[in-house]
Coordinates of N, CA, C and O in Angstrom, one line a residue:
M29 N -225.4 -80.9 178.3 CA -224.1 -81.1 179.0 C -224.4 -81.9 180.3 O -225.4 -81.7 181.0
S30 N -223.6 -82.7 180.6 CA -223.8 -83.6 181.7 C -223.4 -82.9 183.0 O -222.6 -82.0 183.0
W31 N -224.0 -83.3 184.1 CA -223.7 -82.7 185.4 C -222.2 -83.1 185.8 O -221.6 -82.4 186.5
G32 N -221.7 -84.2 185.2 CA -220.3 -84.6 185.5 C -219.3 -83.6 185.0 O -218.3 -83.3 185.6
M33 N -219.6 -83.0 183.8 CA -218.7 -82.0 183.2 C -218.8 -80.7 184.1 O -217.7 -80.1 184.4
S34 N -220.0 -80.4 184.5 CA -220.1 -79.2 185.4 C -219.4 -79.4 186.7 O -218.7 -78.5 187.2
L35 N -219.5 -80.6 187.3 CA -218.8 -80.9 188.5 C -217.3 -80.9 188.3 O -216.6 -80.3 189.2
A36 N -216.8 -81.4 187.2 CA -215.4 -81.5 187.0 C -214.8 -80.0 186.8 O -213.8 -79.7 187.4
V37 N -215.6 -79.1 186.2 CA -215.1 -77.7 186.0 C -215.1 -77.1 187.4 O -214.1 -76.4 187.7
A38 N -216.1 -77.2 188.2 CA -216.2 -76.6 189.5 C -215.1 -77.1 190.4 O -214.3 -76.3 191.1
L39 N -214.9 -78.4 190.5 CA -213.9 -79.0 191.4 C -212.4 -78.6 190.9 O -211.6 -78.3 191.7
G40 N -212.3 -78.6 189.6 CA -211.0 -78.2 189.0 C -210.6 -76.8 189.4 O -209.5 -76.5 189.8
C41 N -211.6 -75.9 189.3 CA -211.3 -74.5 189.7 C -211.0 -74.3 191.1 O -210.0 -73.6 191.5
V42 N -211.7 -75.1 192.0 CA -211.4 -75.0 193.4 C -210.0 -75.6 193.7 O -209.2 -74.9 194.5
A43 N -209.6 -76.7 193.1 CA -208.3 -77.3 193.3 C -207.2 -76.3 192.8 O -206.2 -76.2 193.5
L44 N -207.4 -75.7 191.7 CA -206.4 -74.8 191.2 C -206.3 -73.5 192.0 O -205.1 -73.0 192.3
A45 N -207.4 -73.0 192.5 CA -207.3 -71.8 193.3 C -206.7 -72.1 194.7 O -206.2 -71.2 195.4
A46 N -206.8 -73.4 195.1 CA -206.2 -73.7 196.5 C -204.7 -73.8 196.5 O -204.1 -73.8 197.6
R47 N -204.1 -73.7 195.3 CA -202.6 -73.7 195.3 C -202.1 -72.4 195.8 O -202.6 -71.3 195.3
R48 N -201.2 -72.4 196.7 CA -200.7 -71.1 197.2 C -199.3 -70.8 196.7 O -199.0 -69.7 196.2
S49 N -198.4 -71.8 196.8 CA -197.0 -71.6 196.3 C -196.5 -72.8 195.7 O -197.1 -73.9 195.9
P50 N -195.5 -72.7 194.8 CA -195.0 -73.9 194.1 C -194.5 -74.9 195.1 O -193.9 -74.5 196.1
G51 N -194.8 -76.1 194.9 CA -194.3 -77.2 195.7 C -195.0 -78.5 195.3 O -195.8 -78.5 194.4
P52 N -194.6 -79.6 195.9 CA -195.1 -80.9 195.5 C -196.6 -81.0 195.5 O -197.2 -81.5 194.6
G53 N -197.3 -80.4 196.5 CA -198.7 -80.5 196.6 C -199.4 -79.7 195.5 O -200.4 -80.2 194.9
A54 N -198.9 -78.5 195.2 CA -199.4 -77.7 194.1 C -199.2 -78.3 192.8 O -200.1 -78.3 191.9
I55 N -198.1 -78.9 192.6 CA -197.8 -79.6 191.3 C -198.7 -80.8 191.1 O -199.3 -81.0 190.1
A56 N -198.9 -81.6 192.2 CA -199.7 -82.8 192.1 C -201.2 -82.3 191.8 O -201.8 -83.0 191.0
A57 N -201.7 -81.3 192.5 CA -203.0 -80.8 192.2 C -203.2 -80.4 190.8 O -204.2 -80.7 190.1
T58 N -202.2 -79.7 190.3 CA -202.3 -79.2 188.9 C -202.3 -80.3 187.9 O -203.1 -80.3 187.0
V59 N -201.5 -81.3 188.1 CA -201.4 -82.5 187.2 C -202.7 -83.2 187.3 O -203.3 -83.6 186.2
V60 N -203.3 -83.4 188.4 CA -204.6 -84.2 188.6 C -205.7 -83.4 187.8 O -206.5 -84.0 187.1
V61 N -205.7 -82.1 188.0 CA -206.7 -81.3 187.3 C -206.5 -81.4 185.8 O -207.4 -81.5 185.0
G62 N -205.2 -81.4 185.3 CA -205.0 -81.6 183.9 C -205.4 -82.9 183.4 O -206.0 -83.0 182.3
V63 N -205.2 -83.9 184.2 CA -205.6 -85.3 183.8 C -207.1 -85.3 183.6 O -207.7 -85.9 182.7
I64 N -207.8 -84.7 184.6 CA -209.3 -84.6 184.5 C -209.7 -83.9 183.3 O -210.6 -84.3 182.5
G65 N -209.0 -82.7 183.0 CA -209.3 -81.9 181.8 C -209.1 -82.7 180.5 O -209.8 -82.5 179.5
G66 N -208.2 -83.7 180.5 CA -208.0 -84.5 179.4 C -208.8 -85.7 179.2 O -209.0 -86.2 178.1
L67 N -209.3 -86.2 180.3 CA -210.1 -87.4 180.3 C -211.6 -87.2 180.3 O -212.3 -88.1 179.8
V68 N -212.1 -86.2 180.9 CA -213.6 -86.0 180.9 C -214.1 -85.8 179.4 O -213.5 -85.0 178.7
P69 N -215.0 -86.6 179.0 CA -215.5 -86.5 177.6 C -216.1 -85.1 177.4 O -216.8 -84.5 178.2
V70 N -215.8 -84.5 176.2 CA -216.4 -83.3 175.8 C -217.3 -83.6 174.5 O -217.1 -84.6 173.9
P71 N -218.2 -82.7 174.2 CA -219.1 -82.9 173.1 C -218.3 -83.1 171.8 O -217.2 -82.5 171.6
D72 N -218.9 -83.9 170.9 CA -218.2 -84.1 169.6 C -218.0 -82.8 168.9 O -218.9 -81.9 168.9
G73 N -216.9 -82.6 168.3 CA -216.6 -81.3 167.6 C -216.0 -80.2 168.5 O -215.6 -79.2 168.0
A74 N -216.1 -80.4 169.8 CA -215.6 -79.4 170.8 C -214.1 -79.2 170.8 O -213.6 -78.2 171.2
T75 N -213.4 -80.3 170.4 CA -212.0 -80.2 170.4 C -211.4 -79.8 169.1 O -210.2 -79.4 169.0
G76 N -212.2 -79.8 168.0 CA -211.7 -79.4 166.7 C -210.6 -80.2 166.2 O -210.2 -81.3 166.8
R77 N -210.0 -79.8 165.1 CA -208.9 -80.5 164.5 C -207.7 -79.5 164.4 O -207.6 -78.9 163.4
P78 N -206.9 -79.4 165.5 CA -205.9 -78.4 165.4 C -204.8 -78.8 164.4 O -204.6 -80.0 164.2
G79 N -204.1 -77.8 163.9 CA -203.0 -78.1 163.0 C -203.1 -77.1 161.9 O -204.0 -76.3 161.8
G80 N -202.1 -77.2 161.0 CA -202.1 -76.3 159.8 C -201.7 -74.9 160.1 O -201.1 -74.6 161.2
S81 N -202.0 -74.1 159.1 CA -201.5 -72.7 159.2 C -202.2 -71.9 160.3 O -201.6 -71.0 160.9
R82 N -203.5 -72.2 160.6 CA -204.2 -71.4 161.7 C -203.6 -71.7 163.0 O -203.4 -70.9 163.8
W83 N -203.2 -73.0 163.2 CA -202.5 -73.4 164.5 C -201.2 -72.7 164.6 O -200.9 -72.1 165.6
F84 N -200.4 -72.8 163.5 CA -199.1 -72.2 163.5 C -199.2 -70.7 163.7 O -198.4 -70.1 164.5
G85 N -200.1 -70.0 163.0 CA -200.3 -68.6 163.1 C -200.6 -68.2 164.6 O -200.1 -67.2 165.1
A86 N -201.6 -68.9 165.2 CA -202.0 -68.6 166.5 C -200.8 -68.8 167.5 O -200.6 -68.0 168.4
L87 N -200.0 -69.8 167.3 CA -198.8 -70.1 168.1 C -197.8 -69.0 168.0 O -197.3 -68.4 169.0
V88 N -197.5 -68.6 166.8 CA -196.5 -67.5 166.6 C -197.0 -66.2 167.2 O -196.2 -65.5 167.9
L89 N -198.2 -65.8 167.0 CA -198.7 -64.6 167.6 C -198.7 -64.6 169.1 O -198.4 -63.6 169.7
G90 N -199.1 -65.8 169.6 CA -199.1 -65.9 171.1 C -197.7 -65.8 171.7 O -197.5 -65.1 172.7
V91 N -196.8 -66.5 171.1 CA -195.4 -66.5 171.7 C -194.8 -65.1 171.5 O -194.1 -64.6 172.4
A92 N -195.1 -64.5 170.3 CA -194.6 -63.1 170.1 C -195.1 -62.1 171.1 O -194.4 -61.3 171.7
A93 N -196.4 -62.3 171.5 CA -197.0 -61.4 172.5 C -196.3 -61.5 173.8 O -196.0 -60.5 174.5
F94 N -196.0 -62.7 174.3 CA -195.3 -62.9 175.5 C -193.9 -62.5 175.4 O -193.3 -62.0 176.4
G95 N -193.3 -62.7 174.3 CA -191.9 -62.3 174.1 C -191.8 -60.8 174.2 O -190.9 -60.2 174.9
I96 N -192.7 -60.0 173.6 CA -192.7 -58.6 173.6 C -192.9 -58.1 175.1 O -192.3 -57.2 175.6
G97 N -193.9 -58.8 175.7 CA -194.2 -58.5 177.1 C -192.9 -58.6 178.0 O -192.7 -57.8 178.9
R98 N -192.2 -59.7 177.7 CA -191.0 -59.9 178.5 C -189.9 -58.8 178.3 O -189.2 -58.4 179.1
L99 N -189.8 -58.3 177.0 CA -188.9 -57.2 176.7 C -189.3 -55.9 177.4 O -188.4 -55.2 177.8
I100 N -190.6 -55.7 177.5 CA -191.1 -54.5 178.1 C -190.9 -54.5 179.6 O -190.6 -53.5 180.2
R101 N -191.2 -55.7 180.2 CA -191.1 -55.8 181.7 C -190.3 -57.1 182.0 O -190.8 -58.2 181.8
P102 N -189.1 -56.9 182.6 CA -188.4 -58.1 183.0 C -189.0 -58.8 184.2 O -189.9 -58.2 184.8
P103 N -188.6 -60.0 184.4 CA -189.1 -60.8 185.5 C -189.0 -60.0 186.9 O -188.0 -59.3 187.1
V104 N -190.0 -60.2 187.7 CA -189.9 -59.5 189.0 C -188.8 -60.1 189.9 O -188.2 -59.3 190.6
A105 N -188.7 -61.4 190.0 CA -187.7 -62.0 190.8 C -186.8 -63.0 190.0 O -187.4 -63.7 189.2
A106 N -185.6 -63.0 190.3 CA -184.7 -64.0 189.7 C -184.9 -65.4 190.4 O -184.6 -65.5 191.5
I107 N -185.4 -66.3 189.6 CA -185.6 -67.7 190.2 C -184.6 -68.6 189.5 O -184.5 -68.5 188.2
P108 N -183.9 -69.4 190.2 CA -182.9 -70.2 189.6 C -183.6 -71.2 188.6 O -184.6 -71.8 188.9
V109 N -182.9 -71.4 187.5 CA -183.4 -72.3 186.4 C -182.8 -73.7 186.7 O -181.7 -73.9 186.7
T110 N -183.7 -74.6 187.1 CA -183.4 -76.0 187.4 C -184.2 -76.9 186.5 O -185.2 -76.4 186.0
A111 N -183.8 -78.1 186.4 CA -184.6 -79.1 185.6 C -186.0 -79.2 186.2 O -187.0 -79.3 185.5
F112 N -186.0 -79.2 187.6 CA -187.3 -79.4 188.2 C -188.2 -78.2 187.9 O -189.4 -78.3 187.6
A113 N -187.7 -76.9 188.0 CA -188.5 -75.7 187.7 C -189.0 -75.7 186.3 O -190.2 -75.4 186.0
V114 N -188.1 -76.1 185.3 CA -188.6 -76.1 183.9 C -189.7 -77.2 183.8 O -190.7 -76.9 183.2
T115 N -189.5 -78.4 184.3 CA -190.4 -79.4 184.2 C -191.8 -79.0 184.8 O -192.8 -79.2 184.2
A116 N -191.7 -78.5 186.0 CA -192.9 -78.1 186.7 C -193.7 -77.0 186.0 O -194.9 -77.1 185.9
N117 N -193.0 -76.1 185.4 CA -193.7 -75.0 184.6 C -194.3 -75.5 183.3 O -195.4 -75.1 183.0
V118 N -193.6 -76.4 182.7 CA -194.2 -77.0 181.4 C -195.4 -77.9 181.8 O -196.4 -77.8 181.1
L119 N -195.2 -78.7 182.8 CA -196.4 -79.5 183.2 C -197.6 -78.7 183.6 O -198.7 -79.0 183.2
A120 N -197.3 -77.6 184.4 CA -198.4 -76.8 184.8 C -199.1 -76.1 183.6 O -200.4 -76.1 183.6
A121 N -198.4 -75.7 182.6 CA -199.0 -75.0 181.5 C -199.9 -76.0 180.7 O -201.0 -75.7 180.4
F122 N -199.4 -77.2 180.5 CA -200.2 -78.2 179.7 C -201.4 -78.7 180.5 O -202.5 -78.8 180.0
A123 N -201.2 -78.9 181.8 CA -202.3 -79.3 182.7 C -203.4 -78.2 182.7 O -204.6 -78.5 182.6
E124 N -203.0 -76.9 182.9 CA -204.0 -75.9 182.9 C -204.7 -75.7 181.6 O -205.9 -75.4 181.5
E125 N -204.0 -75.9 180.5 CA -204.6 -75.7 179.2 C -205.6 -76.9 178.9 O -206.6 -76.7 178.3
L126 N -205.2 -78.1 179.3 CA -206.2 -79.2 179.2 C -207.4 -78.9 179.9 O -208.6 -79.1 179.5
F127 N -207.3 -78.3 181.1 CA -208.5 -78.0 181.9 C -209.3 -76.8 181.4 O -210.5 -76.9 181.1
F128 N -208.6 -75.7 181.2 CA -209.3 -74.5 180.8 C -209.7 -74.5 179.3 O -210.8 -74.1 178.9
R129 N -208.8 -74.8 178.4 CA -209.0 -74.7 177.0 C -209.6 -75.9 176.3 O -210.1 -75.9 175.2
R130 N -209.5 -77.0 177.0 CA -210.2 -78.2 176.5 C -211.6 -78.4 177.2 O -212.6 -78.3 176.5
L131 N -211.5 -78.7 178.5 CA -212.7 -79.0 179.2 C -213.6 -77.8 179.4 O -214.8 -77.8 179.0
M132 N -213.1 -76.8 180.1 CA -214.0 -75.6 180.4 C -214.4 -74.9 179.1 O -215.6 -74.5 179.1
Y133 N -213.6 -74.8 178.2 CA -213.9 -74.1 176.9 C -215.1 -74.9 176.3 O -216.1 -74.2 175.9
A134 N -215.0 -76.2 176.2 CA -216.1 -77.0 175.6 C -217.4 -76.8 176.4 O -218.5 -76.8 175.9
W135 N -217.2 -76.7 177.8 CA -218.4 -76.6 178.6 C -219.1 -75.3 178.4 O -220.3 -75.2 178.4
L136 N -218.3 -74.2 178.2 CA -218.9 -72.9 177.9 C -219.3 -72.6 176.5 O -220.0 -71.7 176.2
A137 N -218.8 -73.4 175.6 CA -219.0 -73.1 174.1 C -220.4 -73.2 173.7 O -220.8 -72.6 172.7
R138 N -221.3 -73.8 174.5 CA -222.7 -73.9 174.1 C -223.3 -72.5 174.1 O -224.4 -72.3 173.5
W139 N -222.7 -71.5 174.8 CA -223.2 -70.1 174.8 C -222.4 -69.3 173.8 O -222.5 -68.1 173.8
G140 N -221.6 -69.9 172.9 CA -220.9 -69.2 171.9 C -219.4 -69.0 172.2 O -219.0 -69.1 173.4
P141 N -218.6 -68.7 171.2 CA -217.2 -68.6 171.4 C -216.8 -67.4 172.3 O -215.8 -67.5 173.0
A142 N -217.5 -66.3 172.3 CA -217.2 -65.2 173.1 C -217.3 -65.6 174.6 O -216.4 -65.2 175.4
M143 N -218.3 -66.3 175.0 CA -218.5 -66.8 176.3 C -217.4 -67.8 176.7 O -216.8 -67.8 177.8
A144 N -217.0 -68.7 175.7 CA -216.0 -69.7 176.0 C -214.6 -69.0 176.2 O -213.9 -69.3 177.1
V145 N -214.3 -68.0 175.3 CA -213.0 -67.3 175.5 C -213.0 -66.5 176.7 O -212.1 -66.5 177.5
G146 N -214.0 -65.7 176.9 CA -214.1 -64.8 178.1 C -214.2 -65.5 179.4 O -213.6 -65.1 180.4
G147 N -215.1 -66.5 179.4 CA -215.3 -67.2 180.7 C -214.0 -68.0 181.1 O -213.7 -68.0 182.3
T148 N -213.3 -68.6 180.2 CA -212.1 -69.3 180.6 C -211.0 -68.3 181.0 O -210.2 -68.6 181.9
A149 N -211.0 -67.1 180.4 CA -210.0 -66.1 180.7 C -210.2 -65.6 182.1 O -209.3 -65.5 182.9
V150 N -211.5 -65.3 182.5 CA -211.8 -64.8 183.8 C -211.5 -65.9 184.9 O -210.9 -65.7 185.9
A151 N -211.9 -67.2 184.6 CA -211.7 -68.3 185.5 C -210.2 -68.5 185.7 O -209.7 -68.7 186.8
F152 N -209.4 -68.4 184.6 CA -208.0 -68.6 184.7 C -207.4 -67.6 185.6 O -206.5 -67.9 186.5
A153 N -207.8 -66.3 185.5 CA -207.3 -65.2 186.3 C -207.7 -65.4 187.8 O -206.9 -65.2 188.7
I154 N -208.9 -65.8 188.0 CA -209.4 -66.0 189.4 C -208.6 -67.1 190.1 O -208.3 -66.9 191.3
V155 N -208.4 -68.2 189.5 CA -207.7 -69.3 190.2 C -206.2 -68.9 190.4 O -205.6 -69.5 191.3
H156 N -205.7 -67.9 189.7 CA -204.3 -67.5 190.0 C -204.2 -66.4 191.0 O -203.1 -66.0 191.4
L157 N -205.4 -65.8 191.5 CA -205.4 -64.8 192.5 C -204.6 -65.2 193.8 O -203.8 -64.4 194.3
P158 N -204.9 -66.3 194.4 CA -204.2 -66.7 195.6 C -202.6 -66.7 195.5 O -201.9 -66.3 196.4
A159 N -202.2 -67.1 194.3 CA -200.7 -67.1 194.1 C -200.1 -65.8 193.7 O -199.0 -65.5 194.2
Y160 N -200.8 -65.0 192.9 CA -200.2 -63.8 192.3 C -200.8 -62.5 192.8 O -200.2 -61.4 192.6
G161 N -202.0 -62.6 193.4 CA -202.6 -61.4 194.0 C -203.4 -60.6 193.0 O -203.4 -60.9 191.8
I162 N -204.1 -59.6 193.5 CA -205.0 -58.8 192.7 C -204.3 -58.0 191.6 O -204.9 -57.7 190.6
L163 N -203.1 -57.5 191.9 CA -202.4 -56.7 190.9 C -202.1 -57.5 189.6 O -202.0 -56.8 188.6
A164 N -202.0 -58.8 189.7 CA -201.7 -59.6 188.5 C -203.0 -59.9 187.8 O -202.9 -60.5 186.6
F165 N -204.1 -59.7 188.3 CA -205.4 -60.1 187.8 C -205.6 -59.6 186.3 O -205.9 -60.4 185.5
P166 N -205.4 -58.3 186.0 CA -205.6 -57.9 184.6 C -204.7 -58.6 183.6 O -205.1 -59.0 182.5
I167 N -203.4 -58.8 184.0 CA -202.5 -59.5 183.2 C -202.9 -61.0 183.0 O -202.9 -61.5 181.9
D168 N -203.4 -61.6 184.1 CA -203.9 -63.0 184.0 C -205.1 -63.1 183.1 O -205.3 -64.1 182.3
V169 N -206.0 -62.1 183.2 CA -207.2 -62.1 182.3 C -206.7 -62.0 180.8 O -207.2 -62.7 179.9
A170 N -205.8 -61.1 180.6 CA -205.3 -60.9 179.2 C -204.6 -62.1 178.7 O -204.8 -62.5 177.5
A171 N -203.8 -62.8 179.5 CA -203.2 -64.0 179.1 C -204.2 -65.1 178.8 O -204.1 -65.8 177.8
G172 N -205.2 -65.2 179.7 CA -206.3 -66.2 179.5 C -207.1 -65.9 178.2 O -207.5 -66.8 177.5
A173 N -207.3 -64.6 177.9 CA -208.0 -64.2 176.7 C -207.2 -64.6 175.5 O -207.7 -65.1 174.5
L174 N -205.9 -64.4 175.5 CA -205.0 -64.8 174.4 C -205.1 -66.3 174.2 O -205.2 -66.8 173.1
F175 N -204.9 -67.1 175.3 CA -205.0 -68.5 175.2 C -206.4 -69.0 174.7 O -206.4 -69.9 173.9
G176 N -207.4 -68.3 175.1 CA -208.8 -68.6 174.6 C -208.9 -68.3 173.1 O -209.5 -69.1 172.4
W177 N -208.4 -67.2 172.7 CA -208.4 -66.8 171.3 C -207.6 -67.9 170.5 O -208.1 -68.3 169.4
Q178 N -206.5 -68.3 171.0 CA -205.7 -69.3 170.3 C -206.6 -70.6 170.2 O -206.6 -71.3 169.1
R179 N -207.3 -71.0 171.2 CA -208.1 -72.1 171.2 C -209.2 -72.0 170.2 O -209.5 -72.9 169.4
W180 N -209.8 -70.9 170.1 CA -210.9 -70.6 169.1 C -210.4 -70.6 167.7 O -210.9 -71.3 166.9
V181 N -209.3 -69.9 167.4 CA -208.8 -69.8 166.1 C -208.2 -71.1 165.5 O -208.3 -71.4 164.4
S182 N -207.5 -71.8 166.4 CA -206.8 -73.0 166.0 C -207.6 -74.3 166.0 O -207.3 -75.2 165.3
G183 N -208.7 -74.2 166.7 CA -209.6 -75.4 166.8 C -209.2 -76.4 167.8 O -209.8 -77.5 167.9
G184 N -208.2 -76.2 168.6 CA -207.8 -77.1 169.7 C -207.0 -76.4 170.8 O -206.8 -75.2 170.7
W185 N -206.6 -77.1 171.8 CA -206.0 -76.6 172.9 C -204.5 -76.6 172.9 O -203.8 -76.0 173.7
S186 N -203.9 -77.2 171.9 CA -202.4 -77.4 171.9 C -201.6 -76.2 171.6 O -200.5 -76.0 172.2
A187 N -202.1 -75.3 170.8 CA -201.3 -74.0 170.5 C -201.3 -73.2 171.8 O -200.2 -72.6 172.1
S188 N -202.4 -73.1 172.5 CA -202.4 -72.4 173.8 C -201.5 -73.0 174.8 O -200.8 -72.4 175.6
A189 N -201.4 -74.3 174.8 CA -200.6 -75.1 175.7 C -199.1 -74.8 175.5 O -198.3 -74.5 176.4
V190 N -198.7 -74.8 174.2 CA -197.3 -74.5 173.9 C -197.0 -73.0 174.3 O -195.9 -72.7 174.9
T191 N -197.9 -72.1 173.9 CA -197.7 -70.7 174.3 C -197.6 -70.5 175.8 O -196.7 -69.8 176.3
H192 N -198.5 -71.2 176.5 CA -198.5 -71.1 178.0 C -197.2 -71.6 178.5 O -196.6 -70.9 179.4
A193 N -196.7 -72.7 178.0 CA -195.4 -73.2 178.5 C -194.2 -72.2 178.2 O -193.4 -71.9 179.1
V194 N -194.2 -71.6 177.0 CA -193.2 -70.6 176.7 C -193.3 -69.4 177.6 O -192.3 -68.9 178.2
A195 N -194.6 -69.0 177.9 CA -194.8 -67.8 178.8 C -194.3 -68.1 180.2 O -193.6 -67.3 180.8
N196 N -194.6 -69.3 180.7 CA -194.1 -69.7 182.0 C -192.6 -69.7 182.0 O -192.0 -69.3 183.0
L197 N -191.9 -70.2 181.0 CA -190.5 -70.3 181.0 C -189.9 -68.9 180.9 O -188.8 -68.6 181.4
L198 N -190.5 -68.0 180.2 CA -190.0 -66.6 180.1 C -190.1 -65.9 181.4 O -189.3 -65.0 181.7
Q199 N -191.1 -66.3 182.2 CA -191.2 -65.7 183.5 C -190.2 -66.1 184.5 O -189.7 -65.4 185.3

């Protein structure tokens, strides 16, 4: 693995953790990290060939998990649904998945899928601590683990990105 990939992972985590509240700066940082996650070369075979029944099954299970979670616990605060809010949440989901489930997953995969799934889940939860606090940490780890499992089973990052976008919109 190149030092460039390690540096991109470290800087991406710092940039995502520096976001405090939604706003233009946080959105810009998230999009830049997503672009980096999409552009930094990863090892051959690290992105897999997503699609087919495994991709669809992973997507359905992930969306169902968040849907059931939403039925069990309604949103904490009512936030107005605007075109800007929807766009920002979808952009954030895809950018974070490019970073965590494409770039970071590939970086950690040399130690096996358990390390890639678990490592990206914990990193995902850590970078969300400043915005959501320690009480949300276990939920964020669980969400990150689900996204990582989707990455592993589907062979690519797109099923987790769609699930993440749906989860953000349900919130």
